[in-house]
Amino acid sequence: MYFKDKIIWITGASSGIGAELAKQLAILEAKLILTARNESALLTVQKNCLQYTACCTILPADVCSADTIEVLVQHAIAAYGNIDIVIHSAGITQRSLAINTDMSVYRQLMEVNFFAPAAITKYLLPHFKEKNSGHIVVIGSMAGLMGFPMRTGYAAAKHAVKGFFETLQVEHTIPGLYITIVSPGRIKTPISLSALTANGSPHNKMDAGQLNGIPVVVCAQKIMKGIEQKRKHIIIARGERILYWLWWYCPPLYYRIARKKGMR
Ligand SMILES: NC(=O)c1ccc[n+]([C@@H]2O[C@H](COP(=O)([O-])OP(=O)(O)OC[C@H]3O[C@@H](n4cnc5c(N)ncnc54)[C@H](OP(=O)(O)O)[C@@H]3O)[C@@H](O)[C@H]2O)c1
């Protein structure tokens, strides 16, 4: 019942975690606004959602277009005249060693994973302040809590995400605003296909780690439970949870295992 009639804007809704959240939230009759670049993929997700909910709007956009983000946010608010929850799921990962990686790849990873959710949030804050309520959910990563090979830029961007949204939680200028940071380990989605390689071209491969990842349905269910419980931080991981534990309590073992694991 919690999500019924809630107005929820999901970025990265054309695929993976964002698309699965859209479907499960539609089943609970939320009112959805879906954003991503691929309009035809968004239309497919929308069609699926409209089987369950009466309200599902698409707002195709590149969240990295800094000049148009403010307008994008205004359009999202205008869709139903309000936003209750925003879920920042748009993201792109990396598969390249630091020594080979072009600086342009780092900039691209920072744009989509960090600057986009930061800018959207900044332009949404006045809306949340006006009504003294709202919920911001950001999909970070276990790579935002510790290092992981082949992901220097991705891990840097996700660490920045954690820093930004955790600080927003601490600033607490809007009493009715909740912030949930989600840190998934490997989830079974096509994310490794679009991962940026050293020169910015897509990796185009489903990695074994991705294929054997946590089912996306389970990931979406855990995110929704966390939102409902207004959790500040959710970790959704199997092996990475143990790695993180080692990072805290047995760093030498963490470095040995993470080096090997991350290369696969
Ligand atoms: N899968 C995992 O193992 C995993 C683990 C930890 C964290 N995460 C995080 O979870 C989030 C979702 O990832 P996923 O696994 O669902 O990957 P995915 O299936 O590749 O989905 C990524 C989504 O981001 C959108 N996107 C990428 N660049 C964009 C841009 N410039 N503007 C607008 N939308 C853009 C894509 O849509 P278009 O291409 O249509 O724009 C797509 O809808 C990401 O933030 C990712 O970092 C995933």
Coordinates of C-alpha atoms and ligand atoms in Angstrom, one line a residue:
M1 CA 0.0 0.0 0.0
Y2 CA 2.9 2.3 0.8
F3 CA 3.7 3.0 -2.9
K4 CA 0.1 3.4 -4.2
D5 CA -0.4 6.8 -5.9
K6 CA 3.2 7.9 -4.9
I7 CA 4.7 9.9 -7.7
I8 CA 8.1 8.4 -8.4
W9 CA 10.7 9.6 -10.9
I10 CA 13.2 6.9 -12.0
T11 CA 16.3 7.7 -14.0
G12 CA 18.0 4.8 -15.8
A13 CA 14.6 3.3 -16.2
S14 CA 15.2 1.8 -19.7
S15 CA 17.2 -1.2 -18.4
G16 CA 18.4 -3.3 -15.4
I17 CA 17.6 -2.1 -11.9
G18 CA 15.7 1.0 -13.0
A19 CA 13.4 -0.9 -15.4
E20 CA 12.7 -3.6 -12.7
L21 CA 11.9 -1.0 -10.1
A22 CA 9.5 0.6 -12.6
K23 CA 7.7 -2.7 -13.1
Q24 CA 7.4 -3.6 -9.4
L25 CA 6.3 -0.1 -8.5
A26 CA 3.7 -0.1 -11.3
I27 CA 2.3 -3.4 -9.9
L28 CA 1.8 -1.5 -6.6
E29 CA 0.1 1.3 -8.6
A30 CA 2.7 4.0 -8.2
K31 CA 2.6 6.9 -10.6
L32 CA 5.8 6.8 -12.6
I33 CA 8.0 9.1 -14.6
L34 CA 10.7 7.2 -16.5
T35 CA 13.9 8.7 -17.8
A36 CA 16.8 7.4 -19.9
R37 CA 18.3 8.1 -23.4
N38 CA 16.9 5.2 -25.3
E39 CA 13.3 6.2 -26.1
S40 CA 12.2 2.9 -27.7
A41 CA 13.5 0.9 -24.7
L42 CA 11.6 3.4 -22.4
L43 CA 8.4 2.9 -24.4
T44 CA 8.7 -0.9 -23.9
V45 CA 9.1 -0.4 -20.1
Q46 CA 6.2 2.1 -20.1
K47 CA 3.9 -0.4 -22.0
N48 CA 4.7 -3.1 -19.5
C49 CA 4.0 -0.7 -16.6
L50 CA 0.7 0.5 -18.0
Q51 CA -0.6 -3.0 -17.6
Y52 CA -0.6 -2.4 -13.9
T53 CA -0.7 1.4 -13.2
A54 CA -2.8 4.1 -14.9
C55 CA 0.0 6.6 -14.8
C56 CA 3.3 6.1 -16.4
T57 CA 5.0 8.9 -18.3
I58 CA 8.3 8.8 -20.2
L59 CA 10.7 11.7 -20.1
P60 CA 13.6 10.7 -22.4
A61 CA 16.8 12.6 -21.7
D62 CA 20.6 12.4 -21.3
V63 CA 21.2 13.2 -17.7
C64 CA 24.7 14.4 -18.5
S65 CA 23.4 17.4 -20.5
A66 CA 24.2 19.9 -17.7
D67 CA 22.6 22.8 -19.6
T68 CA 19.2 21.1 -19.7
I69 CA 19.0 19.4 -16.3
E70 CA 17.1 22.3 -14.6
V71 CA 14.5 22.2 -17.4
L72 CA 14.4 18.4 -17.2
V73 CA 13.6 18.6 -13.4
Q74 CA 10.8 21.2 -14.1
H75 CA 9.3 18.8 -16.7
A76 CA 9.5 15.9 -14.3
I77 CA 7.6 18.0 -11.6
A78 CA 5.1 19.2 -14.2
A79 CA 4.2 15.6 -15.3
Y80 CA 1.9 15.2 -12.2
G81 CA 2.5 18.5 -10.4
N82 CA 4.6 16.9 -7.7
I83 CA 7.4 14.4 -7.0
D84 CA 7.3 12.2 -3.9
I85 CA 10.4 10.0 -4.6
V86 CA 13.3 10.3 -7.0
I87 CA 15.4 7.2 -7.7
H88 CA 18.7 7.9 -9.3
S89 CA 19.6 4.7 -11.1
A90 CA 21.2 6.0 -14.3
G91 CA 24.8 4.9 -14.4
I92 CA 27.6 3.4 -16.4
T93 CA 30.5 1.3 -15.2
Q94 CA 34.1 0.8 -16.3
R95 CA 36.4 -2.1 -17.4
S96 CA 40.0 -0.7 -17.7
L97 CA 43.2 -0.4 -15.8
A98 CA 44.1 3.1 -14.6
I99 CA 47.4 3.0 -16.5
N100 CA 45.6 2.7 -19.9
T101 CA 42.5 4.8 -19.2
D102 CA 41.9 8.1 -21.1
M103 CA 41.1 11.1 -18.9
S104 CA 38.0 11.6 -21.1
V105 CA 36.7 8.3 -19.8
Y106 CA 37.0 9.5 -16.2
R107 CA 35.1 12.7 -17.0
Q108 CA 32.3 10.6 -18.6
L109 CA 32.1 8.3 -15.6
M110 CA 31.9 11.3 -13.2
E111 CA 29.3 13.1 -15.4
V112 CA 26.7 10.2 -15.4
N113 CA 27.4 8.6 -12.0
F114 CA 28.1 11.7 -9.9
F115 CA 27.3 15.1 -11.5
A116 CA 23.9 13.9 -12.9
P117 CA 22.3 12.8 -9.6
A118 CA 23.9 15.7 -7.8
A119 CA 22.5 18.3 -10.3
I120 CA 19.0 16.7 -10.4
T121 CA 19.0 16.6 -6.6
K122 CA 20.0 20.3 -6.3
Y123 CA 17.2 21.4 -8.7
L124 CA 14.7 19.2 -6.8
L125 CA 15.6 20.4 -3.3
P126 CA 13.5 23.6 -3.6
H127 CA 10.5 21.5 -4.5
F128 CA 11.0 19.2 -1.5
K129 CA 11.6 22.2 0.7
E130 CA 8.4 23.9 -0.4
K131 CA 6.3 20.9 0.7
N132 CA 8.7 19.8 3.5
S133 CA 8.7 16.2 2.3
G134 CA 10.4 14.0 -0.3
H135 CA 12.6 11.0 -0.6
I136 CA 15.9 10.8 -2.6
V137 CA 17.2 7.3 -3.5
V138 CA 20.6 7.0 -5.1
I139 CA 22.0 3.8 -6.4
G140 CA 25.7 3.9 -5.4
S141 CA 27.8 0.7 -5.4
M142 CA 30.0 -1.5 -3.2
A143 CA 32.7 0.1 -5.3
G144 CA 31.6 3.3 -3.6
L145 CA 32.7 1.9 -0.3
M146 CA 36.0 0.2 -1.2
G147 CA 38.3 -0.2 -4.2
F148 CA 37.8 -2.7 -7.0
P149 CA 40.2 -3.4 -9.9
M150 CA 39.4 -2.1 -13.4
R151 CA 37.0 0.5 -11.9
T152 CA 39.2 3.5 -10.8
G153 CA 36.8 6.1 -12.4
Y154 CA 33.6 4.2 -11.5
A155 CA 34.7 3.7 -7.9
A156 CA 35.8 7.4 -7.6
A157 CA 32.4 8.5 -8.9
K158 CA 30.5 6.2 -6.5
H159 CA 32.6 7.3 -3.6
A160 CA 31.7 10.9 -4.6
V161 CA 28.0 9.8 -4.6
K162 CA 28.3 8.4 -1.1
G163 CA 30.0 11.6 0.1
F164 CA 27.5 13.9 -1.5
F165 CA 24.3 12.1 -0.3
E166 CA 25.6 11.2 3.1
T167 CA 26.5 14.9 3.7
L168 CA 23.0 15.9 2.5
Q169 CA 21.6 13.5 5.1
V170 CA 23.8 15.2 7.8
E171 CA 22.9 18.8 6.6
H172 CA 19.2 17.9 7.2
T173 CA 17.8 21.3 6.1
I174 CA 14.4 19.8 5.2
P175 CA 13.0 17.8 8.1
G176 CA 10.6 15.8 6.0
L177 CA 13.2 14.8 3.4
Y178 CA 14.6 11.2 3.5
I179 CA 17.7 10.0 1.7
T180 CA 18.5 6.4 1.0
I181 CA 21.9 5.4 -0.4
V182 CA 21.9 1.9 -2.0
S183 CA 25.2 0.0 -2.3
P184 CA 24.7 -3.0 -4.5
G185 CA 27.4 -5.7 -5.2
R186 CA 27.1 -7.4 -8.6
I187 CA 23.5 -7.6 -9.8
K188 CA 22.5 -9.6 -12.9
T189 CA 21.8 -6.7 -15.4
P190 CA 23.4 -5.8 -18.7
I191 CA 25.6 -3.1 -17.1
S192 CA 28.9 -4.7 -18.2
L193 CA 27.9 -4.4 -21.9
S194 CA 27.9 -0.6 -21.8
A195 CA 30.9 -0.5 -19.4
L196 CA 33.6 2.0 -20.7
T197 CA 36.9 0.5 -21.7
A198 CA 40.2 2.5 -21.7
N199 CA 39.4 4.5 -24.8
G200 CA 35.7 5.0 -24.0
S201 CA 34.4 2.2 -26.3
P202 CA 31.8 -0.2 -24.8
H203 CA 33.1 -3.4 -23.2
N204 CA 30.2 -5.3 -25.0
K205 CA 30.6 -8.4 -22.8
M206 CA 28.5 -9.9 -20.0
D207 CA 31.2 -10.6 -17.4
A208 CA 31.0 -13.9 -15.4
G209 CA 30.6 -11.8 -12.2
Q210 CA 27.6 -10.0 -13.7
L211 CA 26.0 -13.2 -15.0
N212 CA 26.2 -14.8 -11.6
G213 CA 25.1 -11.7 -9.8
I214 CA 22.1 -11.3 -7.5
P215 CA 18.8 -11.5 -9.6
V216 CA 17.6 -8.0 -10.4
V217 CA 14.1 -8.8 -9.1
V218 CA 15.6 -9.5 -5.6
C219 CA 17.6 -6.3 -5.8
A220 CA 14.5 -4.2 -6.7
Q221 CA 12.5 -5.8 -3.8
K222 CA 15.2 -5.0 -1.3
I223 CA 15.5 -1.4 -2.5
M224 CA 11.7 -0.9 -2.2
K225 CA 11.7 -2.4 1.3
G226 CA 14.5 0.0 2.2
I227 CA 12.6 3.0 0.8
E228 CA 9.5 2.0 2.7
Q229 CA 11.5 1.7 5.9
K230 CA 13.2 5.0 5.2
R231 CA 16.6 3.3 5.6
K232 CA 19.7 5.6 5.3
H233 CA 21.9 3.0 3.7
I234 CA 21.2 -0.4 2.1
I235 CA 23.8 -2.9 1.1
I236 CA 22.6 -5.6 -1.4
A237 CA 25.5 -8.0 -1.9
R238 CA 26.9 -11.5 -1.4
G239 CA 30.7 -11.9 -1.9
E240 CA 31.2 -8.1 -1.8
R241 CA 29.7 -7.9 1.7
I242 CA 32.4 -10.3 2.9
L243 CA 35.1 -8.3 1.1
Y244 CA 33.8 -5.2 2.7
W245 CA 34.0 -6.8 6.1
L246 CA 37.6 -7.9 5.4
W247 CA 38.3 -4.3 4.3
W248 CA 37.4 -3.2 7.8
Y249 CA 38.7 -6.1 9.9
C250 CA 41.5 -7.8 7.9
P251 CA 42.9 -5.4 5.2
P252 CA 45.7 -7.7 4.0
L253 CA 43.2 -10.4 3.1
Y254 CA 40.9 -7.8 1.5
Y255 CA 43.8 -6.6 -0.8
R256 CA 44.7 -10.2 -1.8
I257 CA 41.2 -11.3 -2.6
A258 CA 40.0 -8.0 -4.2
R259 CA 42.9 -7.9 -6.6
K260 CA 42.1 -11.4 -7.9
K261 CA 38.3 -11.1 -7.9
G262 CA 38.1 -7.7 -9.6
M263 CA 40.1 -8.9 -12.7
R264 CA 37.5 -11.5 -13.5
Ligands
LIG1 N1 24.4 -4.2 -12.0 C1 25.3 -4.1 -11.0 O1 26.0 -5.1 -10.7 C2 25.4 -2.8 -10.2 C3 26.2 -2.9 -9.1 C4 26.3 -1.7 -8.3 C5 25.7 -0.6 -8.7 N2 25.0 -0.5 -9.8 C6 24.4 0.7 -10.2 O2 23.0 0.6 -10.4 C7 22.6 1.5 -11.4 C8 21.8 0.8 -12.5 O3 22.6 -0.1 -13.1 P1 22.1 -1.3 -13.9 O4 22.8 -2.5 -13.4 O5 20.6 -1.3 -13.9 O6 22.7 -1.0 -15.4 P2 22.0 -1.0 -16.8 O7 21.1 -2.1 -17.0 O8 23.1 -0.8 -17.8 O9 21.1 0.4 -16.7 C9 21.7 1.6 -16.7 C10 20.7 2.7 -17.0 O10 21.3 4.0 -17.0 C11 20.9 4.7 -18.1 N3 21.8 5.7 -18.5 C12 23.2 5.5 -18.7 N4 23.7 6.7 -19.1 C13 22.7 7.6 -19.1 C14 22.6 9.0 -19.5 N5 23.7 9.7 -19.9 N6 21.4 9.6 -19.4 C15 20.3 8.9 -19.0 N7 20.3 7.6 -18.7 C16 21.5 7.0 -18.8 C17 20.7 3.6 -19.2 O11 19.7 4.0 -20.2 P3 20.1 4.6 -21.6 O12 21.3 3.8 -22.1 O13 18.8 4.3 -22.4 O14 20.3 6.0 -21.4 C18 20.0 2.5 -18.3 O15 18.6 2.7 -18.2 C19 23.8 2.3 -11.9 O16 23.9 3.5 -11.2 C20 24.9 1.3 -11.5 O17 26.1 2.0 -11.3 C21 24.8 -1.6 -10.6

